[in-house]
Amino acid sequence: MYHHHIEDDTHYPGLSVSKGIATPPMRNPYKKTFKHRPQYTTADFVQGILDGDRTVLSLAVTLIESANPVHYAQAQEVVEQCLPYAGKSLRLGITGVPGAGKSTFIDTLGSAIVTSGKRLAVLAIDPSSGRSKGSILGDKTRMNVLSVSENAFVRPSPSAGSLGGVARKTRETIVLCEAAGFDTVFVETVGVGQSETAVHSMVDFFLLIQLAGTGDELQGIKRGIMEMADGIAINKCDGSNIDKANLAKNQFQNALHLFPMPESGWLPQVITCSAYERTNIDKVWKMIMDYATFTQENGYFNRKRRAQGKYWMYETIDEQLRNSFYRNMTIEKMLKKLEHQLDKNEISSFAAAHKLLDVYFDIKSNKEDER
Amino acid sequence: MYHHHIEDDTHYPGLSVSKGIATPPMRNPYKKTFKHRPQYTTADFVQGILDGDRTVLSLAVTLIESANPVHYAQAQEVVEQCLPYAGKSLRLGITGVPGAGKSTFIDTLGSAIVTSGKRLAVLAIDPSSGRSKGSILGDKTRMNVLSVSENAFVRPSPSAGSLGGVARKTRETIVLCEAAGFDTVFVETVGVGQSETAVHSMVDFFLLIQLAGTGDELQGIKRGIMEMADGIAINKCDGSNIDKANLAKNQFQNALHLFPMPESGWLPQVITCSAYERTNIDKVWKMIMDYATFTQENGYFNRKRRAQGKYWMYETIDEQLRNSFYRNMTIEKMLKKLEHQLDKNEISSFAAAHKLLDVYFDIKSNKEDER
């Protein structure tokens, strides 16, 4: 199941070899054309985006998210033409367990950013859930200030799909937002799945939002996420939580010291704050700006961006190679049998793998049994 | 470069289509035959291994490590026939930065194990270095007791190769050792590379050896390794180090509490010890035995083993799919150009990936350009 081939077939339907007398495509002039082909040309989309038109931007993101191969092909053209105008924003990844107060935090920090004259895009990546289930961003109403600001563009997570697919869509959406003049981009994720690694690989700064609790309450965060953080904000540091928050701050600082210095040369900072009472949010923003200055000066900022570009090329290749293999029906059937043999210790992992690979490469070279 | 095909070609040279009159293969009867084909038949190897003969076992491991396709094919047969007798050992992964005293620790713990009547195999995985460079096990002489014990089999790391290759060889060596009656297997690795993940995926218990220091001294350990540990032994807890070691123990225990409970249901323990003074080594061993009992009772032990078998099948498949792609000469050339375009923001990561994939699948289906 190699997606790109589908696109080629459908993009130029007139060029396909007809099996007999070609039937002209059915057309109902009264049907809304967007269902089959967007009303805007690629040039319309690109111009609208470059003009900073949020309605056109929104339609273009819908195009990116569409499963329709025609939309998909046009989306690729739009992204390609927006690329030269992209790359000039500060990209901030925000993660934290549900209940850490991410929405309020994003709304508070975000409104400070737009008030200062900047333009902010807020995206989400959350492949595990549909629009309304897990993603806080699905509930736009929680972002009271941002949802009505002219300088903000809030976009919920694309509906469920593979992590690779959602990650691609989010990265392409970043390109469009940047081309539309958004100079700050937030990418939000729920800190419970594999999506954090994906977000970490598409942002400049990765912020972990934690709760002002200690011990058991802190254990919700997935192993490894703390180590990706460039900074930790301990939220809900208000009322009776203040002592607990300061304790948690010390704990995290000590834990961070156990790890070696990150490649950026930047020692992750821990800041207590309250998005609800709007305290210390400026400190969090200052930390992020300090990080940007620091890494731009030592060259890490651009080095990381370039590495990310390559990372996603390699990720896409690896995912497609795996899809081509594992979605092959013959392989799927063999795999089940071999897993059973593995469980019974009748075959070595290596021998099982090579049995499958032999069959797969035979199929590929004979072009039989495909998808 | 698809290894299995090379093997097929060379295994039955008489079956290849001759380009003219076939020249009979040159044979020098005085030449040592092992260079081309091992003296032992597969049945000889298997019988020797099942008899617990360490010399035959050692030759069989050499066969596994050989780059010669004939040896490779025979090694696969030997492994396959030993599989039904394997799986009955306790597999212990041991990691730690250079200088943590792994050799002395392994020698001390290992001699206690063999003295108690058990049979111990000590293997190493270290793809980055040759036999003598980084691996402490390359220096057998440091294991004074084990190197002369009849109930121990100490094998240095296979010489440099890809991580996947070295991991496969180590896993196959474990099978042979178990079939030879070794009921305890140590797999040692230096805690600085990717090899820890590999070792973690082939053992039952993963032990991290740390130094009795605090602050900066602890930072040598790679991010993420601490989280894989089922237990931490703080070594060199002797003389003037005792206070520092106890401090480090507290630090690690606190840090471990920040992470959620592992799937095993086992809370990792931290134990101070001195391999040099032979103190608390029994406590470390008791921890490992407690873990084994605990996970065997809750079913995690066998579940993990089965998951590992599948993990290595999938790892092997993914590695071979990547090799087939990235070692293709046309792809290699295109890749360089596209990386350059990516750096200049002229193409998206996704578009670059699909350009390469289109070419690759065309080559595969046309059978052209294959090495």
XYZ file of C-alpha atoms in Angstrom:
742
model
C 0.000 0.000 0.000
C 2.225 2.752 -1.283
C 0.304 5.971 -1.025
C 2.189 7.960 -3.619
C 1.156 5.586 -6.389
C -2.486 6.227 -5.665
C -1.867 9.899 -6.066
C -0.181 9.452 -9.462
C -3.119 7.456 -10.778
C -5.733 9.946 -9.771
C -3.901 13.173 -10.409
C -3.948 12.837 -14.191
C -6.932 10.595 -14.862
C -6.887 11.550 -18.568
C -3.456 10.004 -18.975
C -4.411 6.522 -17.846
C -4.665 3.826 -20.506
C -8.333 3.136 -21.166
C -9.445 -0.474 -21.222
C -11.987 0.144 -23.968
C -13.982 3.182 -24.988
C -13.411 5.829 -22.373
C -16.479 6.848 -20.420
C -16.558 10.601 -19.774
C -16.553 11.342 -16.034
C -19.948 11.961 -14.499
C -20.461 15.558 -13.509
C -23.310 17.088 -11.581
C -22.966 20.881 -11.947
C -25.227 21.473 -8.958
C -23.112 19.414 -6.579
C -20.762 21.385 -4.359
C -17.461 21.056 -6.161
C -15.302 21.121 -3.028
C -16.228 17.535 -2.356
C -14.225 16.433 -5.373
C -11.848 19.280 -6.062
C -11.260 22.448 -4.045
C -12.617 25.652 -5.503
C -9.280 27.393 -5.041
C -6.402 26.856 -7.417
C -2.987 26.189 -5.933
C -2.028 29.780 -6.765
C -5.146 31.038 -4.920
C -4.166 29.066 -1.838
C -0.563 30.245 -1.895
C -1.535 33.899 -2.433
C -4.141 33.787 0.346
C -1.677 32.218 2.736
C 1.057 34.721 1.926
C -1.515 37.504 2.488
C -2.068 36.097 5.981
C -5.726 35.257 5.286
C -6.777 32.929 8.101
C -9.785 31.562 6.206
C -7.649 30.468 3.256
C -5.037 29.100 5.677
C -7.738 27.099 7.413
C -8.997 25.655 4.115
C -5.450 24.770 3.116
C -4.933 22.893 6.387
C -8.162 20.994 5.681
C -6.648 20.100 2.307
C -3.546 18.746 4.072
C -5.704 16.677 6.390
C -7.916 15.291 3.631
C -7.759 11.613 2.760
C -8.834 12.430 -0.816
C -5.888 11.826 -3.193
C -6.774 14.887 -5.316
C -6.674 17.125 -2.245
C -3.536 15.395 -1.135
C -1.762 16.153 -4.403
C -2.809 19.781 -4.388
C -1.821 20.117 -0.733
C 1.674 18.959 -1.647
C 1.900 21.682 -4.304
C 0.750 24.344 -1.852
C 3.255 23.227 0.777
C 6.051 23.145 -1.789
C 5.337 26.711 -2.900
C 5.038 27.988 0.670
C 8.352 26.430 1.731
C 10.558 29.386 0.679
C 8.507 31.647 2.973
C 8.569 29.266 5.937
C 11.040 28.588 8.725
C 11.040 32.003 10.346
C 8.986 31.260 13.465
C 9.924 30.113 16.931
C 8.464 26.639 17.368
C 7.512 25.601 20.874
C 6.451 22.086 21.855
C 4.224 21.819 24.932
C 3.482 18.555 26.688
C 2.090 17.393 30.024
C -0.321 14.839 31.422
C -4.063 15.519 31.242
C -4.986 17.730 34.178
C -1.706 19.649 34.181
C -3.607 22.682 32.912
C -2.179 22.884 29.414
C -5.164 24.718 27.879
C -5.186 27.491 30.478
C -1.401 27.709 30.277
C -1.485 28.027 26.483
C -4.260 30.610 26.681
C -2.407 32.711 29.273
C 1.032 32.514 27.638
C -0.520 32.858 24.193
C -2.482 35.993 24.995
C 0.663 37.612 26.413
C 2.383 36.795 23.130
C -0.340 38.194 20.856
C -0.701 41.291 23.078
C 2.986 42.006 22.488
C 2.200 42.240 18.770
C 3.229 38.777 17.699
C 1.125 36.326 15.670
C 0.605 32.890 17.201
C -0.477 29.566 15.706
C -1.538 26.807 18.125
C -1.556 23.273 16.725
C -1.961 19.891 18.340
C -0.665 16.422 17.677
C -2.494 13.522 19.233
C -2.823 10.461 16.997
C -4.488 8.280 19.604
C -7.682 10.228 19.945
C -10.343 11.711 17.734
C -10.999 15.421 17.704
C -13.013 15.569 20.871
C -11.748 12.662 22.935
C -8.345 13.325 24.444
C -7.043 16.524 22.961
C -7.712 19.551 25.069
C -7.361 21.637 21.942
C -10.464 19.909 20.622
C -12.218 22.106 23.140
C -11.419 25.514 21.702
C -13.749 27.148 24.172
C -11.221 26.623 26.935
C -8.958 29.094 25.187
C -11.097 32.112 25.898
C -8.645 34.779 24.832
C -6.887 33.075 21.956
C -10.028 31.780 20.272
C -11.212 35.339 19.634
C -7.861 37.005 18.938
C -7.199 38.214 15.394
C -3.525 37.421 15.761
C -4.055 33.817 16.758
C -4.790 30.718 14.686
C -5.986 27.789 16.812
C -6.302 24.455 15.081
C -7.367 21.207 16.777
C -5.522 17.961 16.207
C -6.194 16.216 12.885
C -8.514 13.268 13.433
C -7.029 9.887 14.256
C -4.439 8.309 11.989
C -0.982 6.801 12.174
C 1.562 8.787 14.159
C 3.618 9.234 11.000
C 0.615 10.587 9.121
C -0.410 12.998 11.865
C 3.187 14.153 12.281
C 3.502 14.862 8.556
C 0.255 16.845 8.549
C 1.371 18.860 11.561
C 4.759 19.629 10.026
C 3.109 20.719 6.779
C 0.664 22.876 8.737
C 3.636 24.573 10.439
C 5.023 25.443 6.988
C 1.723 27.051 5.943
C 1.355 28.959 9.227
C 4.865 30.330 8.939
C 4.285 31.362 5.335
C 1.115 33.126 6.566
C 3.253 35.249 8.869
C 2.753 33.462 12.195
C 6.038 34.095 13.989
C 5.311 31.835 16.958
C 4.017 28.277 16.717
C 2.876 26.100 19.610
C 2.536 22.364 19.087
C 0.655 20.766 21.952
C 0.646 17.082 22.826
C -0.615 14.926 25.679
C 2.360 13.416 27.479
C 1.274 9.823 27.465
C 2.169 8.352 24.091
C 4.825 8.225 21.436
C 3.759 11.566 20.038
C 6.155 13.477 22.322
C 9.157 12.192 20.405
C 7.464 13.331 17.202
C 6.734 16.799 18.598
C 10.218 17.073 20.084
C 11.550 16.451 16.574
C 9.631 19.347 15.020
C 10.101 22.160 17.562
C 12.924 24.405 18.745
C 12.054 24.296 22.442
C 10.291 21.478 24.277
C 8.369 22.533 27.381
C 7.081 20.026 29.909
C 4.180 21.178 32.088
C 4.030 19.409 35.413
C 1.713 19.574 38.365
C 2.525 21.068 41.722
C 2.445 17.740 43.492
C 5.068 15.320 44.747
C 5.599 11.602 44.854
C 2.873 9.607 43.268
C 1.296 12.575 41.560
C 4.449 13.103 39.509
C 4.522 9.588 38.197
C 2.039 10.209 35.421
C 4.740 11.373 33.076
C 6.084 8.790 30.666
C 9.642 7.591 31.066
C 12.017 9.498 28.884
C 9.896 12.608 28.380
C 11.559 14.508 31.190
C 14.870 14.015 29.443
C 13.635 15.620 26.249
C 12.532 18.800 28.046
C 14.450 22.047 27.549
C 12.415 23.450 30.424
C 9.842 22.355 32.989
C 6.962 24.587 34.121
C 5.337 23.464 37.347
C 1.817 24.771 36.944
C -0.975 25.382 39.481
C 1.535 26.896 41.921
C -1.172 28.875 43.722
C -3.153 28.772 46.968
C -2.288 25.799 49.141
C -0.159 24.283 46.371
C 2.778 26.670 46.707
C 4.846 24.594 49.146
C 4.298 21.403 47.186
C 5.267 23.189 43.962
C 8.551 24.402 45.420
C 9.306 20.904 46.676
C 8.575 19.481 43.240
C 10.841 22.120 41.703
C 13.746 20.915 43.829
C 13.028 17.288 43.013
C 13.006 17.936 39.297
C 16.130 20.055 39.432
C 17.953 17.277 41.260
C 16.714 14.662 38.818
C 17.792 16.781 35.833
C 21.288 16.998 37.296
C 21.598 13.236 37.079
C 21.591 13.421 33.314
C 24.525 14.610 31.202
C 24.512 18.070 29.628
C 22.304 18.068 26.498
C 23.883 18.636 23.096
C 22.427 22.166 23.033
C 24.695 23.179 25.889
C 21.549 24.462 27.631
C 20.832 23.249 31.150
C 17.057 22.700 31.412
C 15.389 25.070 33.905
C 12.493 24.423 36.258
C 10.037 27.277 36.921
C 6.950 27.290 39.148
C 3.983 29.224 37.782
C 0.216 29.588 37.857
C -1.562 29.958 34.551
C -4.790 30.586 36.454
C -3.368 33.460 38.535
C -1.070 34.510 35.673
C 2.027 34.430 37.865
C 5.525 33.667 36.547
C 4.230 33.058 33.026
C 6.568 35.887 31.959
C 9.443 33.966 33.515
C 8.600 30.913 31.436
C 8.547 33.035 28.285
C 11.840 34.683 29.237
C 13.383 31.228 29.633
C 12.233 30.282 26.136
C 13.605 33.503 24.636
C 16.887 33.016 26.532
C 17.119 29.537 25.094
C 16.500 30.847 21.570
C 19.210 33.503 21.908
C 21.622 31.068 23.519
C 21.229 28.363 20.867
C 21.180 30.810 17.974
C 24.513 32.163 19.195
C 26.152 28.772 19.643
C 24.784 27.534 16.315
C 22.680 24.734 17.809
C 19.382 26.306 16.744
C 20.040 25.989 13.023
C 21.911 22.716 13.385
C 18.864 21.205 15.096
C 16.508 22.538 12.397
C 18.591 20.963 9.647
C 18.821 17.698 11.574
C 15.033 17.725 11.996
C 14.523 18.152 8.248
C 16.613 15.048 7.635
C 15.022 13.164 10.528
C 11.581 13.506 8.953
C 12.800 12.448 5.531
C 14.302 9.312 7.042
C 11.239 8.718 9.228
C 8.964 8.924 6.172
C 11.155 6.531 4.215
C 11.322 4.017 7.048
C 7.579 4.181 7.625
C 6.795 3.629 3.948
C 9.271 0.747 3.691
C 7.612 -0.887 6.686
C 4.120 -0.243 5.304
C 5.054 -1.801 1.985
C 6.244 -4.893 3.840
C 3.736 -5.372 6.648
C 0.641 -4.475 4.627
C 1.399 -7.142 2.071
C -1.258 -9.823 2.454
C 1.080 -12.780 1.941
C 3.459 -11.388 4.555
C 0.594 -10.752 6.968
C -0.503 -14.385 6.800
C 3.039 -15.771 7.129
C 3.749 -13.430 10.034
C 0.945 -14.875 12.140
C 2.222 -18.422 11.660
C 5.817 -17.458 12.373
C 4.902 -15.553 15.530
C 3.229 -18.721 16.742
C 6.368 -20.756 15.953
C 8.471 -18.156 17.774
C 6.307 -18.475 20.876
C 6.883 -22.216 20.838
C 10.661 -21.710 20.344
C 10.535 -23.674 17.076
C 12.366 -21.060 15.049
C 14.897 -18.324 15.792
C 13.879 -14.670 15.405
C 16.515 -14.268 12.750
C 15.466 -17.279 10.667
C 11.813 -16.174 10.846
C 12.740 -12.691 9.630
C 14.676 -14.048 6.684
C 11.902 -16.388 5.619
C 9.630 -13.356 5.386
C 12.219 -11.173 3.648
C 12.862 -13.821 0.985
C 9.159 -13.982 0.159
C 8.762 -10.202 0.206
C 11.607 -9.447 -2.189
C 10.401 -12.201 -4.510
C 6.961 -10.594 -4.603
C 8.446 -7.138 -5.213
C 10.558 -8.278 -8.151
C 7.724 -10.247 -9.737
C 5.183 -7.483 -9.173
C 2.658 -10.147 -8.200
C 0.423 -10.091 -5.141
C 0.791 -6.356 -4.612
C -1.660 -4.534 -2.369
C 22.927 -5.792 -0.093
C 20.632 -8.537 1.028
C 22.752 -10.978 2.936
C 20.567 -14.014 2.538
C 20.903 -13.967 -1.233
C 24.673 -14.059 -1.040
C 24.402 -17.105 1.112
C 22.154 -18.873 -1.408
C 24.602 -18.230 -4.233
C 27.623 -19.586 -2.454
C 26.056 -22.435 -0.581
C 25.498 -24.501 -3.701
C 28.180 -23.299 -6.114
C 27.644 -26.339 -8.351
C 24.088 -25.215 -9.087
C 25.028 -21.874 -10.623
C 24.668 -21.524 -14.368
C 28.123 -21.780 -15.942
C 29.093 -19.182 -18.497
C 31.056 -21.737 -20.536
C 32.824 -24.974 -19.683
C 32.774 -25.318 -15.919
C 36.174 -25.240 -14.256
C 36.401 -27.740 -11.399
C 37.057 -26.010 -8.067
C 40.708 -25.823 -7.030
C 41.504 -28.006 -4.061
C 44.710 -28.160 -2.115
C 44.490 -31.249 0.117
C 47.291 -29.953 2.327
C 45.545 -26.706 3.119
C 43.773 -26.551 6.482
C 40.171 -27.236 5.562
C 38.664 -25.073 8.315
C 39.426 -21.998 6.257
C 36.793 -23.032 3.723
C 34.563 -25.443 5.570
C 34.601 -26.402 9.234
C 35.924 -29.844 10.046
C 32.877 -30.593 12.181
C 29.552 -31.551 10.666
C 26.458 -29.814 11.972
C 25.610 -32.973 13.915
C 29.105 -32.936 15.478
C 28.616 -29.356 16.614
C 25.177 -29.994 18.057
C 26.282 -33.164 19.863
C 29.380 -31.452 21.289
C 27.321 -28.519 22.504
C 24.665 -30.714 24.093
C 27.506 -32.630 25.821
C 28.597 -29.302 27.318
C 31.987 -29.414 25.571
C 33.409 -25.895 25.884
C 35.877 -26.366 23.023
C 33.127 -27.330 20.578
C 30.960 -24.501 21.927
C 33.793 -22.065 21.357
C 34.281 -23.263 17.757
C 30.542 -22.985 17.129
C 30.546 -19.384 18.370
C 33.432 -18.676 15.995
C 31.241 -20.106 13.238
C 28.456 -17.683 14.221
C 30.874 -14.777 14.132
C 32.383 -15.751 10.776
C 31.815 -13.548 7.740
C 32.197 -16.576 5.477
C 28.806 -17.452 3.928
C 29.470 -21.202 4.203
C 30.149 -20.867 7.932
C 27.159 -18.585 8.210
C 24.827 -21.190 6.685
C 26.132 -23.976 8.882
C 25.904 -21.735 11.961
C 22.215 -21.216 11.223
C 21.683 -24.978 11.118
C 23.491 -25.454 14.437
C 21.462 -22.676 16.099
C 18.217 -24.104 14.743
C 18.956 -27.561 16.126
C 20.039 -26.182 19.504
C 16.896 -24.048 19.910
C 14.743 -26.784 21.512
C 17.351 -27.138 24.280
C 17.721 -23.393 24.878
C 15.802 -20.846 26.937
C 16.374 -22.356 30.365
C 18.939 -19.906 31.731
C 18.623 -16.689 33.692
C 19.879 -13.909 31.429
C 21.436 -10.904 33.125
C 22.415 -7.709 31.303
C 25.169 -5.656 32.937
C 26.017 -2.109 31.921
C 27.918 0.859 33.295
C 30.368 3.512 32.173
C 34.044 2.601 31.773
C 35.674 2.795 35.166
C 32.618 1.606 37.083
C 34.436 -1.644 37.786
C 32.356 -3.982 35.648
C 35.107 -6.600 35.179
C 35.846 -6.952 38.867
C 32.127 -6.980 39.602
C 31.488 -9.715 37.043
C 34.422 -11.729 38.355
C 33.260 -11.438 41.975
C 29.579 -12.110 41.323
C 30.449 -14.765 38.718
C 32.734 -16.736 41.022
C 30.059 -16.773 43.712
C 27.690 -18.188 41.123
C 30.003 -20.938 39.859
C 31.004 -21.825 43.432
C 27.339 -22.458 44.189
C 27.393 -25.164 41.505
C 25.934 -23.190 38.636
C 27.408 -22.858 35.142
C 27.976 -19.317 33.904
C 28.504 -17.891 30.405
C 29.817 -14.317 30.153
C 29.309 -12.596 26.805
C 29.786 -9.017 25.670
C 28.147 -6.749 23.150
C 30.059 -3.705 22.035
C 29.705 -2.895 18.338
C 31.687 0.323 18.495
C 35.021 -1.184 19.391
C 37.260 -3.980 18.223
C 38.124 -6.859 20.489
C 40.761 -5.091 22.525
C 39.769 -1.434 22.378
C 36.792 -0.632 24.580
C 35.448 -3.902 25.848
C 36.723 -4.841 29.253
C 35.886 -8.422 28.411
C 38.526 -8.259 25.699
C 40.906 -8.345 28.607
C 40.079 -11.766 29.994
C 42.975 -11.513 32.392
C 40.989 -9.118 34.567
C 38.609 -11.955 35.354
C 41.080 -13.907 37.439
C 38.654 -16.404 38.891
C 36.242 -16.903 36.008
C 38.899 -17.266 33.335
C 40.198 -20.441 34.988
C 36.885 -21.893 36.239
C 35.637 -25.086 34.592
C 32.042 -23.968 35.045
C 32.496 -20.646 33.264
C 32.600 -19.757 29.586
C 33.977 -16.257 28.985
C 33.708 -14.919 25.455
C 34.864 -11.449 24.349
C 32.705 -9.263 22.158
C 32.595 -10.180 18.467
C 34.764 -7.824 16.452
C 33.225 -4.619 15.135
C 30.127 -4.737 12.974
C 26.672 -3.207 12.781
C 24.704 -3.201 16.016
C 22.126 -5.470 14.397
C 24.803 -7.938 13.333
C 26.511 -8.013 16.721
C 23.155 -8.333 18.481
C 22.154 -11.279 16.294
C 25.487 -13.023 16.971
C 25.124 -12.466 20.706
C 21.568 -13.785 20.749
C 22.601 -16.875 18.788
C 25.532 -17.381 21.154
C 23.101 -17.297 24.086
C 21.118 -20.121 22.431
C 24.248 -22.271 22.080
C 25.394 -21.552 25.651
C 22.005 -22.511 27.036
C 21.945 -25.701 24.968
C 25.402 -26.442 26.412
C 23.906 -26.338 29.903
C 24.927 -22.891 31.060
C 22.118 -21.903 33.412
C 23.250 -18.323 33.942
C 24.222 -15.915 31.174
C 25.771 -12.467 31.629
C 25.714 -10.031 28.717
C 28.000 -7.096 29.388
C 27.925 -3.752 27.593
C 29.545 -0.350 28.011
C 26.870 2.201 28.918
C 27.665 4.803 26.314
C 26.036 3.738 23.064
C 22.899 2.286 21.565
C 23.937 -1.220 22.555
C 22.161 -0.942 25.927
C 18.761 -1.040 24.261
C 19.882 -4.118 22.368
C 21.113 -5.856 25.510
C 18.011 -4.816 27.454
C 15.989 -6.566 24.751
C 17.761 -9.897 25.159
C 17.995 -10.304 28.939
C 15.635 -10.982 31.827
C 17.198 -8.525 34.281
C 19.075 -5.351 33.409
C 21.644 -4.251 35.997
C 23.219 -0.805 35.934
C 26.558 -0.464 37.704
C 27.225 3.049 38.931
C 30.102 4.676 40.731
C 30.077 5.829 44.314
C 30.263 9.492 43.409
C 27.787 12.324 43.291
C 26.949 15.233 41.023
C 29.210 15.502 38.015
C 30.613 12.025 38.419
C 27.184 10.519 37.872
C 26.575 12.304 34.638
C 28.534 9.838 32.531
C 25.486 7.625 32.102
C 23.512 8.067 28.931
C 20.014 9.501 29.104
C 17.433 6.798 29.226
C 19.632 3.978 30.481
C 18.684 4.509 34.103
C 15.064 3.985 33.153
C 15.766 0.575 31.644
C 17.432 -0.695 34.823
C 15.697 -3.303 36.983
C 18.353 -2.634 39.595
C 21.294 -0.311 40.250
C 24.478 -1.460 41.985
C 26.628 1.390 43.266
C 30.078 -0.133 43.138
C 33.344 0.867 44.856
C 31.494 1.515 48.088
C 34.623 1.050 50.167
C 37.189 3.099 52.118
C 36.570 6.819 51.881
C 33.817 6.290 49.291
C 31.198 4.936 51.691
C 29.517 8.267 52.497
C 29.429 9.314 48.860
C 27.972 5.942 47.897
C 25.133 6.233 50.374
C 24.390 9.737 49.147
C 24.319 8.485 45.570
C 22.000 5.661 46.627
C 19.488 8.200 47.945
C 19.781 10.345 44.828
C 19.100 7.399 42.550
C 16.243 6.129 44.661
C 14.610 9.568 44.507
C 15.132 9.817 40.779
C 13.657 6.350 40.219
C 10.543 7.414 42.112
C 9.905 10.131 39.540
C 9.195 7.490 36.923
C 6.002 5.440 36.738
C 5.973 1.807 37.853
C 7.509 -0.422 35.133
C 5.347 -2.978 33.347
C 7.022 -5.759 35.335
C 5.437 -4.446 38.539
C 8.949 -4.531 40.021
C 10.243 -1.356 41.650
C 13.954 -1.061 40.728
C 16.236 -1.330 43.766
C 19.482 0.492 44.498
C 22.221 -1.393 46.386
C 25.684 -0.167 47.405
C 28.455 -2.736 47.106
C 32.166 -3.251 46.656
C 33.277 -5.852 44.144
C 36.865 -5.309 45.312
C 36.083 -5.966 48.993
C 33.354 -8.484 48.052
C 30.761 -6.734 50.210
C 27.022 -6.771 49.436
C 27.561 -8.741 46.224
C 25.288 -11.377 47.761
C 22.615 -8.691 48.186
C 22.818 -7.849 44.481
C 22.412 -11.519 43.587
C 19.499 -11.861 46.014
C 17.813 -8.889 44.326
C 18.186 -10.580 40.943
C 16.789 -13.873 42.246
C 13.912 -12.023 43.942
C 13.135 -10.329 40.633
C 13.152 -13.682 38.816
C 10.763 -15.239 41.344
C 8.533 -12.183 41.386
C 8.213 -11.924 37.598
C 7.870 -15.674 37.098
C 4.960 -15.622 39.528
C 3.189 -12.663 37.942
C 3.787 -14.010 34.429
C 5.922 -11.092 33.262
C 9.057 -13.231 32.899
C 7.663 -15.398 30.096
C 5.678 -12.563 28.558
C 8.874 -10.540 28.221
C 10.761 -13.491 26.697
C 8.067 -13.962 24.054
C 7.983 -10.234 23.341
C 11.762 -10.265 22.933
C 11.574 -13.069 20.386
C 9.178 -10.993 18.304
C 11.144 -7.801 18.875
C 14.234 -9.339 17.289
C 12.304 -10.708 14.333
C 10.897 -7.225 13.670
C 14.285 -5.576 14.279
C 15.911 -7.919 11.760
C 13.229 -7.232 9.182
C 13.433 -3.462 9.629
C 17.216 -3.492 9.444
C 17.207 -5.544 6.233
C 14.532 -3.341 4.641
C 16.643 -0.274 5.441
C 19.809 -1.929 4.165
C 18.136 -2.855 0.908
C 17.111 0.783 0.473
C 20.073 2.791 1.722
C 22.774 0.559 0.248
C 21.326 0.938 -3.226
C 23.804 3.002 -5.221
C 21.211 5.081 -7.065
C 19.490 5.936 -3.790
C 22.807 6.815 -2.169
C 23.570 9.365 -4.892
C 20.076 10.888 -4.859
C 20.128 11.068 -1.076
C 23.162 13.336 -1.037
C 21.553 15.789 -3.451
C 18.234 15.797 -1.592
C 19.897 16.365 1.785
C 21.535 19.414 0.249
C 18.151 20.660 -1.020
C 16.637 20.053 2.412
C 19.355 22.159 4.047
C 18.481 24.997 1.684
C 14.729 24.579 2.379
C 14.068 23.882 -1.307
C 12.090 20.712 -0.716
C 9.975 19.323 2.120
C 11.167 16.261 4.038
C 8.106 14.400 2.884
C 8.499 15.217 -0.826
C 12.177 14.254 -0.681
C 11.305 10.909 0.895
C 8.743 10.146 -1.787
C 11.089 10.996 -4.646
C 13.470 8.399 -3.256
C 10.762 5.816 -2.603
C 9.432 6.104 -6.158
C 12.869 5.411 -7.584
C 13.541 2.579 -5.144
C 10.338 0.668 -5.853
C 10.869 1.125 -9.590
C 14.327 -0.393 -9.289
C 13.003 -3.282 -7.179
C 10.268 -4.180 -9.620
C 12.564 -3.935 -12.654
C 15.365 -5.856 -10.974
C 17.797 -3.373 -12.490
C 20.655 -1.711 -10.663
C 20.754 -4.396 -7.998
C 24.117 -5.402 -6.716
